[in-house]
Coordinates of C-alpha atoms in Angstrom, one line a residue:
Chain A
M88 CA -18.7 -75.9 -77.1
N89 CA -19.1 -79.3 -75.3
K90 CA -16.7 -81.1 -78.0
P91 CA -13.7 -82.6 -76.5
E92 CA -11.0 -80.5 -78.1
K93 CA -8.0 -82.5 -76.5
K94 CA -7.6 -85.5 -74.4
G95 CA -7.2 -85.1 -70.6
N96 CA -9.9 -82.5 -70.2
R97 CA -11.1 -84.2 -67.1
R98 CA -7.7 -84.1 -65.7
D99 CA -7.4 -80.5 -66.3
F100 CA -10.6 -79.8 -64.4
I101 CA -9.5 -81.8 -61.5
F102 CA -6.1 -79.9 -61.5
T103 CA -8.2 -76.6 -61.6
A104 CA -10.6 -77.9 -59.0
S105 CA -7.9 -78.8 -56.7
Y106 CA -5.6 -75.8 -57.2
T107 CA -8.8 -73.8 -56.1
V108 CA -9.6 -75.8 -53.1
G109 CA -6.0 -75.6 -51.9
A110 CA -5.8 -71.8 -52.6
I111 CA -9.3 -71.3 -50.4
G112 CA -8.0 -73.6 -47.8
I113 CA -4.5 -71.7 -47.6
G114 CA -6.5 -68.3 -47.5
A115 CA -8.9 -69.5 -45.0
T116 CA -5.9 -70.7 -42.8
I117 CA -3.9 -67.3 -43.4
W118 CA -6.8 -65.0 -42.3
P119 CA -6.9 -65.7 -38.7
L120 CA -3.1 -65.1 -38.7
I121 CA -3.8 -61.7 -40.1
D122 CA -6.9 -60.7 -38.4
Q123 CA -5.2 -61.4 -34.9
M124 CA -3.6 -58.1 -35.4
N125 CA -6.8 -56.0 -35.7
P126 CA -7.9 -54.4 -32.6
D127 CA -9.2 -56.9 -29.9
S128 CA -12.2 -57.1 -28.0
S129 CA -10.6 -55.2 -25.2
V130 CA -9.2 -52.4 -27.3
K131 CA -12.8 -51.9 -28.9
A132 CA -14.4 -52.1 -25.4
L133 CA -12.7 -48.7 -24.2
A134 CA -15.2 -47.0 -26.5
S135 CA -16.6 -44.1 -24.5
T136 CA -15.6 -41.2 -22.2
E137 CA -17.4 -38.9 -20.2
V138 CA -15.9 -35.4 -19.5
D139 CA -17.1 -32.8 -16.9
I140 CA -16.9 -29.2 -19.0
S141 CA -18.3 -27.0 -16.1
Q142 CA -14.7 -25.4 -15.2
I143 CA -13.6 -24.6 -18.6
E144 CA -13.2 -20.7 -19.3
P145 CA -14.0 -19.2 -22.7
G146 CA -10.9 -19.2 -24.7
K147 CA -9.5 -22.2 -22.9
S148 CA -9.3 -26.0 -23.6
V149 CA -8.8 -29.3 -22.3
T150 CA -7.3 -32.3 -23.6
V151 CA -8.6 -35.8 -23.0
L152 CA -7.6 -39.3 -23.8
W153 CA -10.1 -41.2 -25.9
R154 CA -9.3 -44.5 -27.4
G155 CA -5.5 -43.9 -26.8
K156 CA -6.1 -40.6 -29.0
P157 CA -6.1 -36.8 -27.5
V158 CA -9.5 -35.2 -28.2
F159 CA -9.6 -31.6 -27.9
I160 CA -12.4 -29.9 -26.0
K161 CA -12.3 -25.9 -26.7
R162 CA -14.5 -23.3 -25.4
R163 CA -14.4 -20.8 -27.9
T164 CA -14.5 -17.0 -27.6
Q165 CA -17.1 -14.8 -29.5
E166 CA -14.1 -13.5 -31.8
E167 CA -13.0 -17.0 -32.6
I168 CA -16.5 -18.4 -33.5
A169 CA -17.0 -15.4 -35.7
E170 CA -13.7 -15.7 -37.3
A171 CA -14.5 -19.7 -37.9
Q172 CA -17.9 -18.7 -39.5
S173 CA -16.7 -15.8 -41.7
V174 CA -14.1 -17.7 -43.6
S175 CA -15.3 -18.4 -47.3
L176 CA -15.5 -22.0 -48.3
D177 CA -13.4 -21.2 -51.3
D178 CA -10.4 -20.5 -49.2
L179 CA -10.5 -24.3 -47.5
P180 CA -8.5 -26.8 -48.9
H181 CA -11.3 -29.2 -47.2
P182 CA -14.4 -27.2 -47.3
E183 CA -16.8 -27.6 -44.3
K184 CA -18.9 -25.0 -42.7
D185 CA -17.9 -24.2 -39.1
Q186 CA -21.8 -24.9 -38.4
D187 CA -21.4 -28.5 -39.5
R188 CA -18.5 -29.2 -37.4
V189 CA -19.9 -28.3 -34.1
K190 CA -23.2 -29.0 -32.2
N191 CA -22.9 -25.7 -29.9
P192 CA -20.9 -23.2 -31.6
E193 CA -19.3 -22.4 -28.4
W194 CA -18.0 -26.0 -27.9
L195 CA -15.5 -27.5 -30.4
V196 CA -14.8 -31.0 -29.8
M197 CA -12.4 -32.4 -32.1
L198 CA -9.7 -35.3 -32.3
G199 CA -6.4 -33.7 -31.8
I200 CA -4.5 -35.3 -34.3
C201 CA -2.9 -34.0 -37.3
T202 CA -4.5 -35.5 -40.4
H203 CA -0.8 -35.6 -41.9
L204 CA 0.9 -38.1 -39.9
G205 CA -0.8 -38.2 -36.5
C206 CA 1.3 -35.9 -34.6
V207 CA -0.6 -33.8 -31.8
P208 CA -1.0 -30.0 -33.0
L209 CA -0.2 -27.2 -30.5
S210 CA -3.5 -24.8 -29.5
D211 CA -3.4 -21.0 -30.0
K212 CA -0.5 -21.3 -32.6
G213 CA 0.1 -20.8 -36.1
E214 CA -1.2 -18.4 -38.7
Y215 CA -4.8 -19.0 -38.2
N216 CA -5.1 -18.6 -34.5
G217 CA -6.1 -22.1 -34.0
W218 CA -3.6 -25.0 -34.2
F219 CA -0.3 -25.7 -35.3
C220 CA 1.5 -29.0 -36.3
P221 CA 4.9 -28.8 -35.1
C222 CA 6.2 -32.1 -37.2
H223 CA 5.5 -30.9 -40.5
G224 CA 4.1 -27.4 -40.2
S225 CA 0.3 -27.7 -40.7
H226 CA -1.8 -24.9 -39.7
Y227 CA -5.2 -25.3 -38.6
D228 CA -8.0 -22.4 -38.0
T229 CA -10.3 -22.0 -35.1
S230 CA -12.6 -24.3 -36.2
G231 CA -9.7 -27.0 -36.7
R232 CA -9.9 -26.7 -40.5
I233 CA -6.4 -27.6 -42.5
R234 CA -5.3 -24.0 -43.9
K235 CA -1.8 -24.5 -45.1
G236 CA 0.6 -27.3 -44.9
P237 CA 1.2 -30.9 -46.1
A238 CA -2.1 -32.3 -43.9
P239 CA -4.8 -33.3 -46.2
T240 CA -7.9 -32.9 -44.4
N241 CA -9.7 -30.9 -41.3
M242 CA -9.1 -32.6 -37.8
E243 CA -11.7 -35.1 -37.3
I244 CA -14.9 -34.7 -35.4
P245 CA -15.5 -37.7 -33.0
K246 CA -18.9 -38.9 -32.1
Y247 CA -20.1 -37.1 -29.0
A248 CA -23.1 -35.8 -27.4
F249 CA -24.0 -33.3 -24.5
I250 CA -25.6 -35.4 -21.7
N251 CA -26.5 -32.0 -20.0
D252 CA -24.9 -28.5 -19.8
N253 CA -21.9 -29.6 -17.8
T254 CA -21.0 -33.2 -19.4
I255 CA -20.0 -34.4 -22.8
K256 CA -19.9 -38.0 -23.7
I257 CA -17.3 -38.9 -26.3
G258 CA -17.8 -42.2 -28.4
Chain D
M132 CA 39.4 -77.2 -57.8
S133 CA 37.4 -77.2 -54.5
E134 CA 34.5 -79.3 -56.5
N135 CA 36.9 -82.1 -56.9
Y136 CA 38.2 -81.6 -53.2
V137 CA 38.9 -85.0 -51.2
P138 CA 39.6 -84.7 -47.5
S139 CA 42.8 -86.3 -46.5
S140 CA 41.4 -87.9 -43.3
K141 CA 39.4 -91.1 -43.3
F142 CA 36.7 -89.5 -41.3
G143 CA 36.7 -86.5 -43.1
K144 CA 36.3 -88.2 -46.3
W145 CA 33.3 -90.5 -44.6
F146 CA 31.4 -87.0 -43.5
N147 CA 32.4 -85.0 -46.5
D148 CA 30.8 -87.8 -48.7
R149 CA 27.3 -87.6 -46.6
L150 CA 27.5 -83.7 -45.9
P151 CA 29.9 -81.8 -48.3
L152 CA 30.6 -79.0 -45.6
L153 CA 34.3 -79.5 -46.0
T154 CA 34.1 -78.9 -49.7
L155 CA 32.1 -75.9 -48.7
S156 CA 34.9 -74.6 -46.4
K157 CA 37.6 -75.5 -49.1
H158 CA 35.7 -73.5 -51.5
L159 CA 35.6 -70.4 -49.4
T160 CA 39.2 -70.5 -48.4
D161 CA 40.3 -71.0 -52.1
Y162 CA 37.8 -68.6 -53.3
P163 CA 39.7 -66.6 -56.1
T164 CA 39.5 -62.9 -55.3
P165 CA 40.7 -60.2 -57.6
K166 CA 44.2 -59.3 -56.6
N167 CA 43.4 -55.4 -56.7
L168 CA 40.6 -55.2 -54.3
N169 CA 41.0 -52.1 -52.1
Y170 CA 39.8 -51.1 -48.9
W171 CA 36.3 -50.3 -49.9
W172 CA 35.9 -54.0 -50.4
T173 CA 36.3 -54.6 -46.9
F174 CA 32.9 -53.6 -45.9
G175 CA 31.2 -56.8 -46.7
G176 CA 32.9 -58.5 -44.0
I177 CA 32.5 -55.5 -41.5
L178 CA 28.6 -55.8 -42.3
T179 CA 28.6 -59.6 -41.5
F180 CA 30.5 -58.9 -38.2
C181 CA 27.9 -55.6 -37.4
L182 CA 24.9 -58.3 -38.2
I183 CA 26.3 -61.1 -35.5
S184 CA 26.9 -58.3 -33.0
Q185 CA 23.6 -57.1 -33.3
I186 CA 22.0 -60.4 -33.1
I187 CA 24.3 -61.6 -30.0
T188 CA 23.6 -58.1 -28.3
G189 CA 19.8 -58.3 -29.0
I190 CA 19.1 -61.8 -27.8
V191 CA 21.0 -60.8 -24.5
L192 CA 18.8 -57.7 -24.1
G193 CA 15.7 -59.9 -24.8
M194 CA 16.5 -61.6 -21.6
H195 CA 15.9 -58.4 -19.7
Y196 CA 13.7 -56.3 -21.7
V197 CA 9.8 -56.1 -21.0
A198 CA 7.6 -55.6 -24.0
H199 CA 4.7 -53.9 -22.2
A200 CA 3.5 -50.2 -22.6
D201 CA 3.8 -49.7 -18.9
M202 CA 7.1 -51.5 -18.3
A203 CA 9.3 -51.2 -21.3
F204 CA 10.7 -47.8 -20.5
S205 CA 11.6 -48.9 -17.0
S206 CA 13.0 -52.0 -18.2
I207 CA 15.5 -50.2 -20.4
E208 CA 16.4 -48.3 -17.2
H209 CA 16.6 -51.5 -15.4
I210 CA 19.1 -52.9 -17.9
M211 CA 21.1 -49.6 -18.0
R212 CA 21.5 -49.5 -14.1
D213 CA 21.0 -52.8 -12.6
V214 CA 22.0 -55.7 -15.1
N215 CA 25.5 -56.7 -14.9
Y216 CA 27.3 -55.0 -18.2
G217 CA 23.8 -54.1 -19.2
W218 CA 24.8 -50.4 -20.0
L219 CA 27.6 -51.9 -22.3
I220 CA 25.4 -54.5 -24.2
R221 CA 22.8 -51.8 -24.9
Y222 CA 25.1 -49.3 -26.2
I223 CA 26.9 -51.8 -28.3
H224 CA 23.3 -52.6 -29.5
S225 CA 22.1 -49.0 -29.9
N226 CA 25.4 -47.8 -31.5
G227 CA 25.7 -51.1 -33.5
A228 CA 22.5 -50.0 -35.4
S229 CA 24.2 -46.8 -36.4
M230 CA 27.5 -48.3 -37.3
F231 CA 25.6 -51.0 -39.4
F232 CA 24.2 -48.1 -41.3
L233 CA 27.3 -46.2 -41.8
A234 CA 28.9 -49.4 -43.0
V235 CA 26.0 -50.5 -45.5
Y236 CA 26.1 -46.8 -46.8
I237 CA 29.6 -47.2 -47.8
H238 CA 29.2 -50.7 -49.0
I239 CA 26.3 -49.5 -51.6
F240 CA 28.1 -46.3 -52.8
R241 CA 31.0 -48.6 -53.6
S242 CA 29.0 -50.7 -55.4
L243 CA 27.4 -47.5 -57.4
F244 CA 30.8 -46.3 -58.0
Y245 CA 32.6 -49.6 -59.5
G246 CA 29.3 -51.0 -60.9
S247 CA 29.1 -53.9 -59.1
Y248 CA 25.3 -53.8 -59.4
R249 CA 25.7 -54.3 -63.2
S250 CA 25.5 -57.6 -65.0
P251 CA 26.0 -60.5 -64.1
R252 CA 25.5 -59.3 -60.5
E253 CA 22.1 -57.8 -60.7
I254 CA 20.6 -60.5 -58.3
I255 CA 23.4 -59.9 -55.7
W256 CA 22.5 -56.1 -55.7
I257 CA 18.6 -56.5 -55.7
L258 CA 19.2 -59.2 -52.8
G259 CA 21.3 -56.3 -51.3
M260 CA 18.5 -53.9 -51.5
L261 CA 16.0 -56.4 -49.7
I262 CA 18.6 -56.6 -47.1
Y263 CA 18.6 -53.0 -46.7
L264 CA 14.8 -52.6 -46.6
L265 CA 14.9 -55.1 -43.9
M266 CA 17.4 -53.2 -41.9
M267 CA 15.4 -50.2 -42.2
A268 CA 12.2 -51.9 -41.0
T269 CA 14.4 -53.8 -38.2
A270 CA 16.0 -50.4 -37.1
F271 CA 12.7 -48.5 -37.0
M272 CA 11.0 -51.1 -34.9
G273 CA 14.1 -51.6 -32.6
Y274 CA 13.9 -47.8 -32.1
V275 CA 10.3 -48.0 -30.8
L276 CA 11.0 -50.6 -28.1
P277 CA 12.4 -48.0 -25.3
W278 CA 9.2 -46.7 -25.5
G279 CA 10.4 -43.0 -25.1
Q280 CA 8.8 -40.0 -26.8
M281 CA 11.0 -40.3 -30.0
S282 CA 9.9 -44.0 -30.2
F283 CA 6.4 -43.1 -29.8
W284 CA 6.0 -40.3 -32.0
G285 CA 8.3 -41.9 -34.6
A286 CA 6.1 -45.1 -34.7
T287 CA 3.3 -42.5 -34.9
V288 CA 4.5 -40.8 -37.9
I289 CA 6.1 -43.7 -39.7
T290 CA 2.9 -45.9 -39.2
N291 CA 0.7 -43.1 -40.5
L292 CA 2.6 -43.2 -43.8
F293 CA 0.4 -46.2 -44.7
S294 CA -2.6 -43.8 -44.3
A295 CA -1.9 -42.1 -47.4
I296 CA -2.9 -45.2 -49.3
P297 CA -6.1 -44.4 -51.3
F298 CA -9.1 -46.1 -49.6
V299 CA -7.9 -48.6 -47.5
G300 CA -5.3 -46.7 -45.7
E301 CA -6.9 -46.3 -42.7
S302 CA -7.8 -49.7 -42.0
I303 CA -4.1 -50.9 -42.8
V304 CA -2.8 -48.3 -40.1
T305 CA -5.5 -49.7 -37.5
W306 CA -4.3 -53.2 -38.4
L307 CA -0.6 -52.5 -38.0
W308 CA -1.7 -50.6 -34.8
G309 CA -3.6 -53.5 -33.5
G310 CA -5.9 -50.3 -32.0
Y311 CA -6.9 -46.8 -32.6
S312 CA -3.1 -45.3 -31.8
V313 CA 0.2 -46.8 -31.2
D314 CA -0.3 -48.6 -27.9
N315 CA 0.7 -51.9 -26.2
P316 CA -0.5 -54.1 -28.9
T317 CA 1.9 -52.0 -31.3
L318 CA 4.8 -52.6 -28.9
T319 CA 4.5 -56.1 -28.6
R320 CA 4.2 -57.1 -32.1
F321 CA 7.0 -54.8 -33.0
F322 CA 9.3 -56.6 -30.4
S323 CA 8.1 -59.9 -31.9
L324 CA 9.2 -58.8 -35.4
H325 CA 12.4 -56.9 -34.3
Y326 CA 13.2 -60.2 -33.2
L327 CA 12.6 -62.4 -36.2
F328 CA 13.8 -59.7 -39.1
P329 CA 17.5 -59.8 -38.2
F330 CA 17.3 -63.8 -38.8
L331 CA 15.5 -63.1 -42.4
I332 CA 18.5 -60.6 -42.9
L333 CA 21.0 -63.7 -42.1
G334 CA 19.2 -65.6 -44.7
L335 CA 19.3 -63.1 -47.4
V336 CA 23.0 -62.5 -46.4
V337 CA 23.6 -66.2 -47.1
L338 CA 21.8 -65.7 -50.5
H339 CA 23.8 -62.6 -51.2
I340 CA 27.1 -64.0 -50.6
W341 CA 26.0 -67.4 -52.7
A342 CA 24.9 -65.2 -55.6
L343 CA 28.2 -63.6 -55.3
H344 CA 30.3 -66.5 -55.7
V345 CA 28.7 -67.5 -58.9
P346 CA 30.2 -64.8 -60.9
G347 CA 32.9 -63.6 -58.2
N348 CA 34.0 -60.3 -57.1
N349 CA 33.6 -57.2 -59.0
N350 CA 36.9 -55.3 -58.6
P351 CA 38.2 -51.4 -59.0
I352 CA 38.7 -51.5 -62.7
G353 CA 35.5 -53.4 -63.3
I354 CA 36.7 -56.1 -66.1
D355 CA 35.6 -59.5 -66.1
I356 CA 38.7 -61.7 -65.2
K357 CA 39.9 -65.4 -65.4
K358 CA 39.6 -67.2 -62.2
P359 CA 41.8 -68.3 -61.1
S360 CA 44.7 -66.7 -62.8
K361 CA 47.4 -64.3 -62.3
D362 CA 44.8 -61.8 -61.8
T363 CA 43.4 -63.4 -58.5
V364 CA 44.2 -64.5 -54.9
P365 CA 42.8 -67.1 -52.6
F366 CA 40.3 -65.6 -50.6
H367 CA 42.5 -67.1 -47.5
P368 CA 44.6 -65.8 -46.2
Y369 CA 45.0 -62.6 -48.6
I370 CA 41.5 -61.3 -48.1
T371 CA 40.7 -62.4 -44.5
I372 CA 43.6 -60.8 -43.0
K373 CA 43.0 -57.7 -44.9
D374 CA 39.1 -57.7 -44.0
L375 CA 40.4 -58.2 -40.5
F376 CA 42.6 -55.5 -40.4
A377 CA 39.8 -53.3 -41.5
L378 CA 37.5 -54.6 -39.5
L379 CA 40.1 -53.7 -36.3
I380 CA 40.1 -50.0 -37.3
F381 CA 36.2 -50.1 -37.7
M382 CA 35.7 -51.4 -34.0
I383 CA 38.1 -48.9 -32.9
I384 CA 35.8 -46.1 -34.2
F385 CA 32.6 -48.3 -33.1
S386 CA 34.2 -48.5 -29.4
G387 CA 34.9 -44.7 -29.5
F388 CA 31.3 -44.2 -29.8
I389 CA 30.4 -46.9 -27.1
F390 CA 32.8 -45.7 -24.6
F391 CA 32.9 -41.9 -25.1
A392 CA 29.8 -40.5 -26.9
P393 CA 27.1 -43.5 -26.4
N394 CA 24.2 -40.9 -26.7
I395 CA 25.7 -38.7 -29.6
L396 CA 23.9 -40.4 -32.5
G397 CA 20.4 -40.9 -30.2
H398 CA 17.9 -37.9 -29.6
S399 CA 17.6 -36.7 -25.7
D400 CA 13.8 -37.0 -26.0
N401 CA 14.0 -40.5 -26.1
Y402 CA 14.9 -40.6 -22.4
I403 CA 11.3 -38.9 -21.7
E404 CA 8.5 -42.0 -21.3
A405 CA 6.2 -41.9 -24.1
N406 CA 3.3 -39.5 -23.9
P407 CA 0.4 -40.0 -26.2
L408 CA -0.7 -36.5 -25.2
V409 CA 2.2 -34.5 -26.1
T410 CA 4.2 -34.2 -29.4
P411 CA 7.9 -33.5 -29.0
K412 CA 8.5 -29.9 -30.7
H413 CA 10.7 -31.2 -33.3
I414 CA 10.5 -35.0 -34.5
V415 CA 13.6 -36.4 -36.2
P416 CA 14.1 -40.0 -37.3
E417 CA 17.6 -41.5 -36.9
W418 CA 20.3 -40.0 -38.5
Y419 CA 20.4 -43.2 -41.2
L420 CA 16.9 -42.3 -42.4
L421 CA 17.3 -38.7 -42.5
P422 CA 17.8 -38.2 -46.4
F423 CA 14.4 -40.1 -47.0
Y424 CA 12.5 -38.1 -44.5
A425 CA 13.8 -35.0 -46.2
I426 CA 12.2 -36.3 -49.5
L427 CA 9.1 -36.9 -47.5
R428 CA 8.7 -33.5 -46.3
A429 CA 10.0 -31.7 -49.5
V430 CA 6.6 -32.8 -51.2
P431 CA 3.7 -30.6 -50.2
D432 CA 1.2 -33.4 -50.6
K433 CA 0.8 -36.5 -48.2
L434 CA 0.3 -39.2 -50.8
G435 CA 2.9 -37.7 -53.0
G436 CA 5.4 -37.3 -50.4
V437 CA 4.8 -41.1 -49.5
V438 CA 5.2 -42.1 -53.0
L439 CA 8.3 -40.3 -53.6
M440 CA 10.1 -41.3 -50.4
L441 CA 9.3 -45.0 -51.1
G442 CA 10.1 -44.5 -55.0
S443 CA 13.7 -43.1 -53.7
I444 CA 14.4 -46.5 -52.2
F445 CA 12.6 -48.9 -55.1
I446 CA 14.2 -46.9 -58.0
L447 CA 17.6 -48.4 -56.8
M448 CA 16.3 -51.8 -57.6
A449 CA 16.0 -50.6 -61.3
L450 CA 19.7 -49.6 -61.3
P451 CA 21.4 -52.3 -63.2
W452 CA 18.6 -51.7 -66.1
L453 CA 18.9 -47.9 -65.9
D454 CA 22.6 -48.1 -66.7
S455 CA 23.7 -49.1 -70.1
S456 CA 27.3 -48.1 -70.3
K457 CA 29.8 -50.7 -71.6
V458 CA 32.2 -49.9 -68.8
R459 CA 31.4 -51.1 -65.3
S460 CA 34.0 -49.0 -63.2
T461 CA 33.4 -45.2 -62.8
V462 CA 37.4 -44.9 -62.8
F463 CA 36.9 -45.0 -66.5
R464 CA 33.9 -42.7 -66.8
P465 CA 35.2 -39.1 -66.4
L466 CA 32.2 -37.3 -66.8
Y467 CA 29.8 -39.7 -64.6
K468 CA 32.5 -39.5 -61.9
K469 CA 31.4 -36.0 -61.5
F470 CA 27.9 -36.8 -61.3
F471 CA 28.5 -39.8 -59.1
W472 CA 30.1 -37.3 -56.3
L473 CA 27.3 -35.0 -56.8
L474 CA 24.9 -37.8 -56.0
V475 CA 27.2 -38.3 -52.8
I476 CA 26.8 -34.6 -51.8
D477 CA 23.2 -34.4 -52.8
V478 CA 22.4 -37.4 -50.1
L479 CA 24.6 -35.9 -47.6
A480 CA 22.7 -32.5 -48.1
L481 CA 19.0 -34.2 -48.0
G482 CA 20.2 -36.0 -44.8
Y483 CA 21.1 -32.5 -43.3
V484 CA 18.2 -30.8 -44.2
G485 CA 16.1 -34.0 -42.9
A486 CA 17.4 -32.9 -39.6
M487 CA 16.3 -29.2 -39.8
P488 CA 12.5 -27.9 -39.6
A489 CA 11.0 -28.2 -43.0
E490 CA 10.9 -24.2 -43.7
G491 CA 12.5 -21.4 -45.4
L492 CA 16.0 -22.2 -47.2
Y493 CA 16.0 -25.9 -45.7
L494 CA 12.7 -26.7 -47.3
L495 CA 14.2 -25.3 -50.8
I496 CA 17.5 -27.2 -50.6
A497 CA 15.4 -30.4 -49.9
R498 CA 13.4 -29.9 -53.0
V499 CA 16.2 -29.1 -55.1
G500 CA 17.8 -32.2 -53.6
T501 CA 14.9 -34.3 -54.3
I502 CA 14.8 -33.3 -57.8
Y503 CA 18.3 -34.0 -58.5
Y504 CA 18.0 -37.7 -56.5
F505 CA 15.3 -38.7 -59.1
A506 CA 17.0 -36.9 -62.0
H507 CA 20.4 -38.8 -61.4
F508 CA 18.7 -42.2 -61.6
L509 CA 16.3 -41.4 -64.3
I510 CA 18.2 -39.0 -66.6
V511 CA 21.7 -38.5 -66.0
L512 CA 22.8 -42.2 -65.6
P513 CA 20.7 -43.6 -68.6
V514 CA 21.6 -40.8 -71.0
L515 CA 25.2 -40.3 -69.8
S516 CA 25.9 -44.2 -69.9
R517 CA 24.8 -44.0 -73.7
I518 CA 26.7 -40.8 -74.9
E519 CA 29.8 -40.7 -72.7
K520 CA 33.0 -41.3 -74.2
T521 CA 34.7 -43.7 -71.9
E522 CA 38.6 -44.1 -71.0
P523 CA 40.1 -47.3 -72.5
V524 CA 39.9 -50.3 -70.0
P525 CA 42.9 -52.6 -69.5
L526 CA 42.6 -56.1 -70.5
S527 CA 43.7 -57.5 -67.1
I528 CA 44.4 -56.5 -63.5
S529 CA 48.4 -57.2 -64.3
E530 CA 48.3 -55.6 -67.8
P531 CA 48.9 -52.1 -66.9
V532 CA 51.9 -53.2 -64.8
L533 CA 53.5 -56.1 -66.5
G534 CA 53.1 -55.2 -70.1
G535 CA 51.0 -54.0 -72.9
M536 CA 50.9 -50.4 -71.5
L537 CA 47.7 -49.8 -73.0
K538 CA 47.3 -47.0 -70.3
P539 CA 50.8 -45.9 -69.3
E540 CA 49.6 -43.6 -66.7
M541 CA 48.1 -46.6 -64.7
A542 CA 51.6 -48.3 -64.9
R543 CA 53.4 -44.9 -63.7
S544 CA 51.4 -44.7 -60.6
D545 CA 52.4 -48.1 -59.5
R546 CA 55.4 -48.3 -57.4
K547 CA 58.7 -47.8 -59.4
D548 CA 60.4 -51.0 -58.1
V549 CA 57.7 -53.4 -59.1

């Protein structure tokens, strides 16, 4: 193992070591140039939004901007809740129970962004009475779950909390 | 030849010994060119004009444009209304992009028809494909800069394509955006890159032409010719004047768009300022990206659509190795000629359905078109190039006209008095 098999082993070692150090050095230099494109501190700082929901009638929804993205806050009717809860998980491309997607069944809070390519779906449209994305034709149900079309997953639920009966804090 | 060129003046010789620019210029003027090049070969010159025109108008626009999400849209209107001749310069730039793509598509299909991508010109072809990819990236980012509704949502949809990549997709998209949605950081970086890429294209164009000058031009009958010989003419004045004439015709059409229909190739929604809360009813990319958009939407799976769309471009890079016919030019490949035109129709049809809603008959056409597109390159071309019985190829460009008469019907199609 330690036998010198050919001359120049020490030189080979120096070559390998220099290449390694050089590669690490270049990598460390390039990293700041790549990472500067990631979200900066000012973007990250706009992390949460509080919304007054006292004016929203059943069946209506509002759209608020959070981190540059639309968030749908929908006050669902009893029929819509019943429809969302009665769906069998076998019928869903991305199986999730409605109960797991809401904190209070009356209020559906989710990112209003189609999981296909990021368009904003239209509300009360589509074949499942929920949302319909006009860009590439994805249909979502009253729980914001994907039912038909190219979108791979259900619309995302952001981190949120009820501060009191009339206020939701998103983020 | 030009390698042994000695300038006549004393200063010229002194300079050329230190920097052989005069040798280069002599090489370019004397460059032996096949004498049977037709007008499809003039698009290289036209494309060079397009690139220079885009760079010059772009630099000027950059003096007035403000790359900020709150100001970009109104700075475009400022250019259109207040800046002296701003409307003209912007319309040349925006329509110039379309004309650039029109010319590049003709240039690419010319290459496909006459087998210009075949050995020994593979590197020219691959450099050309890299130029085409950079052109698409540049045009896409340029379209985002006015910060209209189509700019914003086009940027959202295209950057979201990367989210289809398993595991790291979301992080890549956030990195591209510099935030959690398309916003000001996205706009400023797109402006920076939109300014850079044309110069990268320029560099690749130099390599493209350099690689072309090693084997010399292909020609409509696709045979190797001796250079210089009876079959060639010097580039100047024969080709320069022909290129200039074609360029003039091209510029007349170009001017027609600029002065009479400057917005016909754009989308009216882009005159509405970007609004992250409302997606336009119907998002379409610029016309030159429509065939790829149709392929993307033809697949009912996110990752699959993205893979096929990118694959449809990258498959072209493998073309020199997919085609193994002994004959370069499609002129002598009667059966393949039919499939070539079928491919042209296929791409045009994909472009058409790309602009239509993805449903019903349109979706069906998009799917059939996508299947044929891939079948053409992966099945038809490799199989046909091995089994097709090609027609006899002349030994030289002059031969069918001046003697030998290996293919008398070609001589007959020429002028009687020659």
